[in-house]
Coordinates of C-alpha atoms in Angstrom, one line a residue:
X1 CA 0.5 -24.2 3.5
X2 CA -1.9 -21.2 2.5
X3 CA -5.4 -22.7 2.2
X4 CA -6.4 -20.0 -0.3
X5 CA -3.5 -19.6 -2.3
X6 CA -4.9 -17.6 -5.4
X7 CA -3.3 -14.3 -4.6
X8 CA 0.3 -15.8 -4.4
X9 CA -0.5 -17.8 -7.7
X10 CA -1.5 -14.6 -9.6
X11 CA 1.7 -13.1 -8.2
X12 CA 3.5 -16.0 -9.7
X13 CA 1.8 -15.5 -13.1
X14 CA 0.2 -18.9 -12.7
X15 CA -3.1 -19.7 -14.8
X16 CA -6.1 -19.3 -12.3
X17 CA -9.7 -20.1 -12.4
X18 CA -10.4 -16.8 -11.4
X19 CA -8.4 -13.5 -10.2
X20 CA -7.8 -12.9 -6.6
X21 CA -9.3 -9.8 -4.7
X22 CA -8.5 -7.7 -1.8
X23 CA -9.1 -4.0 -1.4
X24 CA -6.7 -1.3 -0.4
X25 CA -7.5 0.2 3.2
X26 CA -9.8 -3.2 3.4
X27 CA -8.9 -3.0 7.4
X28 CA -10.7 0.5 7.9
X29 CA -13.3 3.4 8.5
X30 CA -16.0 1.8 6.6
X31 CA -16.2 -1.1 9.0
X32 CA -18.3 -0.7 12.1
X33 CA -16.1 -3.0 14.0
X34 CA -13.3 -0.9 13.2
X35 CA -14.9 2.1 14.2
X36 CA -15.7 0.8 17.5
X37 CA -12.0 0.2 18.3
X38 CA -11.1 3.6 16.8
X39 CA -13.4 5.1 19.5
X40 CA -11.5 3.4 22.0
X41 CA -8.0 3.9 21.0
X42 CA -6.0 6.4 19.3
X43 CA -4.6 5.7 15.8
X44 CA -1.0 5.0 16.8
X45 CA -2.0 3.2 19.9
X46 CA -4.0 0.9 17.6
X47 CA -0.9 0.4 15.3
X48 CA 1.4 -0.3 18.1
X49 CA -0.4 -2.6 20.3
X50 CA -0.1 -6.1 18.3
X51 CA -3.3 -7.7 19.7
X52 CA -5.3 -4.5 18.2
X53 CA -3.5 -4.4 15.0
X54 CA -3.9 -8.2 14.4
X55 CA -7.6 -8.1 15.3
X56 CA -8.2 -5.1 13.0
X57 CA -6.3 -6.9 10.1
X58 CA -8.5 -10.0 10.5
X59 CA -11.8 -8.1 10.6
X60 CA -12.3 -7.7 7.0
X61 CA -11.3 -11.6 6.3
X62 CA -14.3 -12.3 8.4
X63 CA -16.7 -9.6 7.0
X64 CA -16.0 -9.1 3.3
X65 CA -13.9 -12.2 2.9
X66 CA -11.2 -11.0 0.2
X67 CA -8.5 -13.4 -1.0
X68 CA -5.7 -11.8 1.0
X69 CA -5.2 -9.8 4.2
X70 CA -3.2 -6.7 4.6
X71 CA -1.5 -5.7 7.9
X72 CA -3.1 -2.8 9.9
X73 CA -0.5 -0.3 10.0
X74 CA 0.6 3.1 8.5
X75 CA 3.5 4.2 6.2
X76 CA 4.5 6.8 8.9
X77 CA 5.6 4.2 11.4
X78 CA 8.9 4.4 9.4
X79 CA 9.6 8.1 9.6
X80 CA 8.6 8.0 13.3
X81 CA 11.3 4.9 13.8
X82 CA 13.8 7.3 12.0
X83 CA 13.3 10.1 14.9
X84 CA 11.1 12.4 13.1
X85 CA 7.9 13.2 15.2
X86 CA 4.6 12.6 13.5
X87 CA 1.0 13.3 14.9
X88 CA -2.1 12.4 13.6
X89 CA -4.8 15.1 14.0
X90 CA -8.5 14.3 13.4
X91 CA -9.8 15.6 9.7
X92 CA -6.5 16.9 9.4
X93 CA -4.1 13.8 8.7
X94 CA -0.7 13.4 9.6
X95 CA 1.2 16.5 10.8
X96 CA 5.1 16.8 11.1
X97 CA 5.4 19.6 13.5
X98 CA 9.4 20.2 12.6
X99 CA 9.6 19.3 8.9
X100 CA 12.6 19.0 7.3
X101 CA 14.1 22.0 5.4
X102 CA 17.8 21.8 5.9
X103 CA 20.8 19.6 5.7
X104 CA 21.4 20.0 9.3
X105 CA 17.8 18.4 9.8
X106 CA 18.4 15.6 7.5
X107 CA 21.7 15.0 9.7
X108 CA 19.7 14.5 12.7
X109 CA 17.6 11.6 11.0
X110 CA 18.8 8.2 11.5
X111 CA 18.8 4.6 10.1
X112 CA 17.1 3.0 13.3
X113 CA 17.5 -0.3 14.7
X114 CA 14.1 -1.6 13.6
X115 CA 14.0 -4.3 16.2
X116 CA 14.1 -1.7 18.8
X117 CA 11.8 0.9 17.1
X118 CA 9.4 -1.2 14.9
X119 CA 9.2 -4.5 17.0
X120 CA 5.6 -4.0 17.6
X121 CA 4.9 -4.5 14.0
X122 CA 6.8 -7.9 13.6
X123 CA 4.7 -8.8 17.0
X124 CA 1.5 -7.9 15.3
X125 CA 2.5 -9.9 12.2
X126 CA 3.2 -13.2 14.1
X127 CA -0.3 -12.6 16.2
X128 CA -2.2 -12.2 12.9
X129 CA -0.6 -15.0 11.1
X130 CA -1.9 -17.2 14.2
X131 CA -5.3 -15.4 13.9
X132 CA -5.5 -16.0 10.2
X133 CA -4.6 -19.8 10.6
X134 CA -3.2 -20.0 6.9
X135 CA -6.7 -19.4 5.5
X136 CA -5.3 -16.5 3.4
X137 CA -1.7 -14.8 2.9
X138 CA -0.9 -11.9 4.6
X139 CA 0.5 -8.6 3.0
X140 CA 2.9 -6.5 4.6
X141 CA 3.8 -2.9 3.3
X142 CA 5.6 0.3 3.2
X143 CA 5.5 3.8 1.7
X144 CA 7.9 4.7 -1.0
X145 CA 11.1 6.8 0.0
X146 CA 9.4 9.6 -2.0
X147 CA 6.0 9.5 -0.5
X148 CA 7.6 9.4 3.2
X149 CA 10.0 12.3 2.0
X150 CA 7.0 14.2 0.9
X151 CA 5.3 14.0 4.6
X152 CA 8.9 14.7 6.1
X153 CA 9.5 17.8 4.2
X154 CA 5.9 19.3 3.5
X155 CA 4.8 18.8 7.1
X156 CA 1.4 17.9 6.3
X157 CA -0.5 16.4 3.4
X158 CA -1.0 18.5 0.3
X159 CA -2.6 18.8 -3.1
X160 CA 0.5 19.5 -4.9
X161 CA 3.8 18.9 -2.4
X162 CA 5.6 22.2 -3.7
X163 CA 7.5 22.5 -0.8
X164 CA 9.0 18.7 -0.8
X165 CA 9.4 19.4 -4.5
X166 CA 11.1 22.7 -4.2
X167 CA 13.5 21.1 -1.6
X168 CA 14.7 18.7 -4.1
X169 CA 15.2 21.0 -6.6
X170 CA 17.0 23.7 -4.4
X171 CA 18.9 21.2 -2.2
X172 CA 19.4 18.0 -4.1
X173 CA 22.2 16.9 -2.0
X174 CA 20.1 17.1 1.1
X175 CA 17.2 15.5 -0.6
X176 CA 19.1 12.5 -1.7
X177 CA 20.7 12.1 1.7
X178 CA 17.3 11.8 3.3
X179 CA 15.7 9.5 0.5
X180 CA 18.8 7.3 1.1
X181 CA 18.1 7.0 4.8
X182 CA 14.5 6.3 4.3
X183 CA 15.2 3.6 1.8
X184 CA 17.7 1.8 3.9
X185 CA 15.4 1.8 7.0
X186 CA 12.5 0.6 4.4
X187 CA 14.8 -2.3 3.4
X188 CA 15.5 -3.4 6.9
X189 CA 12.1 -3.0 8.2
X190 CA 10.6 -5.0 5.0
X191 CA 13.0 -7.7 5.5
X192 CA 11.9 -8.3 9.0
X193 CA 8.3 -8.2 8.1
X194 CA 8.9 -11.2 5.7
X195 CA 10.8 -12.8 8.3
X196 CA 8.1 -12.3 10.8
X197 CA 5.6 -13.9 8.4
X198 CA 4.2 -11.6 5.6
X199 CA 3.7 -13.6 2.4
X200 CA 4.2 -10.4 0.1
X201 CA 4.8 -6.9 0.3
X202 CA 3.1 -3.8 -1.4
X203 CA 5.1 -0.4 -1.8
X204 CA 2.8 2.5 -2.0
X205 CA 4.3 5.5 -4.0
X206 CA 1.2 7.4 -3.2
X207 CA 2.5 10.7 -4.2
X208 CA 4.7 9.5 -7.2
X209 CA 2.2 11.3 -9.4
X210 CA 3.2 14.7 -8.1
X211 CA 6.5 14.6 -10.0
X212 CA 7.4 14.8 -13.6
X213 CA 8.4 11.6 -15.6
X214 CA 11.9 13.1 -15.8
X215 CA 12.0 13.9 -11.9
X216 CA 10.3 10.6 -11.0
X217 CA 13.4 8.9 -12.6
X218 CA 15.7 11.0 -10.2
X219 CA 13.7 11.3 -7.0
X220 CA 11.4 8.0 -6.6
X221 CA 11.8 5.2 -8.8
X222 CA 15.5 4.5 -8.3
X223 CA 15.0 4.2 -4.5
X224 CA 11.7 1.9 -5.0
X225 CA 13.7 -0.2 -7.5
X226 CA 16.7 -0.5 -4.8
X227 CA 13.9 -2.0 -2.4
X228 CA 12.6 -4.4 -5.0
X229 CA 16.0 -5.5 -5.7
X230 CA 16.7 -6.0 -1.8
X231 CA 13.4 -8.0 -1.4
X232 CA 13.0 -10.0 -4.4
X233 CA 14.8 -13.1 -3.3
X234 CA 12.7 -13.0 -0.1
X235 CA 9.4 -12.7 -1.1
X236 CA 6.9 -11.1 -4.0
X237 CA 6.6 -7.5 -4.2
X238 CA 4.1 -5.2 -5.6
X239 CA 4.6 -1.6 -6.5
X240 CA 1.7 0.7 -6.6
X241 CA 2.5 4.1 -7.8
X242 CA -0.8 6.4 -8.0
X243 CA -0.5 8.5 -10.9
X244 CA 2.4 7.1 -12.2
X245 CA 1.3 5.2 -15.6
X246 CA 4.2 6.8 -17.4
X247 CA 6.6 4.7 -15.4
X248 CA 4.9 1.2 -15.7
X249 CA 7.5 0.4 -18.6
X250 CA 10.5 0.8 -16.3
X251 CA 8.6 -0.9 -13.1
X252 CA 7.9 -3.9 -15.4
X253 CA 11.5 -4.3 -16.4
X254 CA 12.5 -4.4 -12.5
X255 CA 12.2 -7.4 -10.3
X256 CA 8.7 -6.5 -9.0
X257 CA 6.1 -9.3 -9.3
X258 CA 3.1 -6.9 -9.8
X259 CA 2.3 -3.4 -10.4
X260 CA -0.8 -1.6 -9.2
X261 CA -2.7 0.6 -11.5
X262 CA -5.2 3.5 -10.4
X263 CA -8.5 4.3 -12.2
X264 CA -7.1 6.9 -14.3
X265 CA -5.2 4.4 -16.9
X266 CA -7.3 1.8 -18.5
X267 CA -6.6 -1.8 -18.5
X268 CA -5.6 -1.8 -22.1
X269 CA -3.4 1.2 -21.6
X270 CA -1.8 -0.4 -18.5
X271 CA -1.1 -4.0 -20.5
X272 CA 0.5 -1.9 -23.1
X273 CA 2.8 0.4 -21.0
X274 CA 3.7 -2.7 -18.7
X275 CA 4.6 -4.9 -22.0
X276 CA 1.8 -7.2 -21.5
X277 CA 3.5 -10.0 -19.2
X278 CA 3.6 -8.6 -15.5
X279 CA 0.8 -9.2 -13.3
X280 CA -1.3 -6.0 -12.9
X281 CA -3.5 -5.1 -9.9
X282 CA -6.3 -2.8 -9.6
X283 CA -8.0 -0.4 -10.9
X284 CA -11.7 0.1 -9.6
X285 CA -12.5 3.6 -8.7
X286 CA -13.1 3.6 -5.0
X287 CA -16.2 6.3 -5.4
X288 CA -17.5 3.6 -7.8
X289 CA -18.2 1.4 -5.0
X290 CA -21.2 3.9 -4.2
X291 CA -23.0 2.7 -7.3
X292 CA -26.0 0.4 -6.8
X293 CA -24.9 -3.2 -6.1
X294 CA -25.9 -4.5 -9.7
X295 CA -24.0 -1.8 -11.4
X296 CA -20.7 -2.7 -9.1
X297 CA -21.0 -6.3 -10.2
X298 CA -21.6 -5.3 -13.8
X299 CA -18.6 -3.1 -13.6
X300 CA -16.2 -5.7 -11.9
X301 CA -16.8 -8.5 -14.6
X302 CA -16.2 -5.9 -17.3
X303 CA -13.1 -4.7 -15.6
X304 CA -11.9 -8.5 -15.2
X305 CA -12.7 -8.9 -19.0
X306 CA -10.5 -6.0 -19.9
X307 CA -7.7 -7.0 -17.9
X308 CA -7.9 -10.8 -18.4
X309 CA -8.3 -13.1 -15.6
X310 CA -4.7 -14.5 -15.6
X311 CA -1.6 -12.3 -14.5
X312 CA -4.3 -10.0 -12.7
X313 CA -5.5 -9.0 -9.1
X314 CA -8.6 -7.3 -8.7
X315 CA -8.4 -4.5 -6.2
X316 CA -9.4 -0.8 -6.3
X317 CA -7.5 1.9 -7.7
X318 CA -6.7 3.8 -4.3
X319 CA -8.0 2.9 -0.8
X320 CA -11.7 2.1 0.1
X321 CA -13.6 5.4 1.4
X322 CA -14.8 5.5 4.6
X323 CA -18.2 6.1 3.4
X324 CA -18.6 2.9 1.5
X325 CA -21.7 0.7 2.7
X326 CA -20.3 -2.6 3.9
X327 CA -22.9 -4.4 1.6
X328 CA -21.2 -2.6 -1.3
X329 CA -17.8 -3.9 -0.2
X330 CA -18.9 -7.4 0.0
X331 CA -20.6 -7.0 -3.5
X332 CA -17.4 -6.0 -4.9
X333 CA -15.6 -9.2 -3.3
X334 CA -18.4 -11.5 -4.4
X335 CA -18.6 -10.3 -8.2
X336 CA -14.9 -11.5 -8.5
X337 CA -15.7 -14.9 -6.6
X338 CA -18.8 -15.1 -9.0
X339 CA -16.9 -14.5 -11.9
X340 CA -16.8 -16.9 -15.0
X341 CA -14.8 -16.4 -18.1

């Protein structure tokens, strides 16, 4: 039994004394302990070495003390497992030297044996579970098929992903073939993550907001929903679509247990658009953690009052920034723990 099960109870829509709290990218660059390991090992070495991934996952549990851990990994381990070469360049982010632009290239992408290609992730989960010793739940994650597709086709990060979108609109058969392969791989991968010990799963649709509401219904949501449907009997699934407020209604009708909200959508609108019953997660602007500590605490309490303490998980509206002082991250977590309705 997990000693602090507040996060799981909120996912179950149970009444809680206070909402649970964790932060996206909480195992990351704002922590000096993380930077010490980063200076020794390159990014994919950290992802692919279970001992390093487990240590990085547990660091924030010791230091800032959130109510849940999220496995240190990356969404791009999935395309790497599918035969798509991914490099990580300092200050540039992910680079795919041979982006996918033709049906012939799509045909070369394969649905792998996840045990062979991603076994290191499952080993990291087992090791992390031992280190956590049932103190808090462990969240596993994957990128949405559309978000993985964006990198695979664009070849790098982008402000608009016009090349990826253009591929969908000019070559929809190839686009859907690739999206389906990513979806099939992601389902296999996440099912194994749950078997290895993850207590919940989050799907990150980081670039869903690049699509119009109509195109989202063709190129992103149906594939996310397939993943949710495949996992719903095994675990709790959180769907986080950045900039996807327009899809909250459809998402709320799915088997997802919670929906992430970014800082551009107010608590009131998120409750209204999602029908007011499903658990919501979010939506503190990560940049706001640069505010003075008393301001952070005041704003966190206001945010909880707006969302309501039940059916709510406190989080940021996106990942924590590398320049956030550790004391400010701690203040964010502490503010939730000090909350009284």
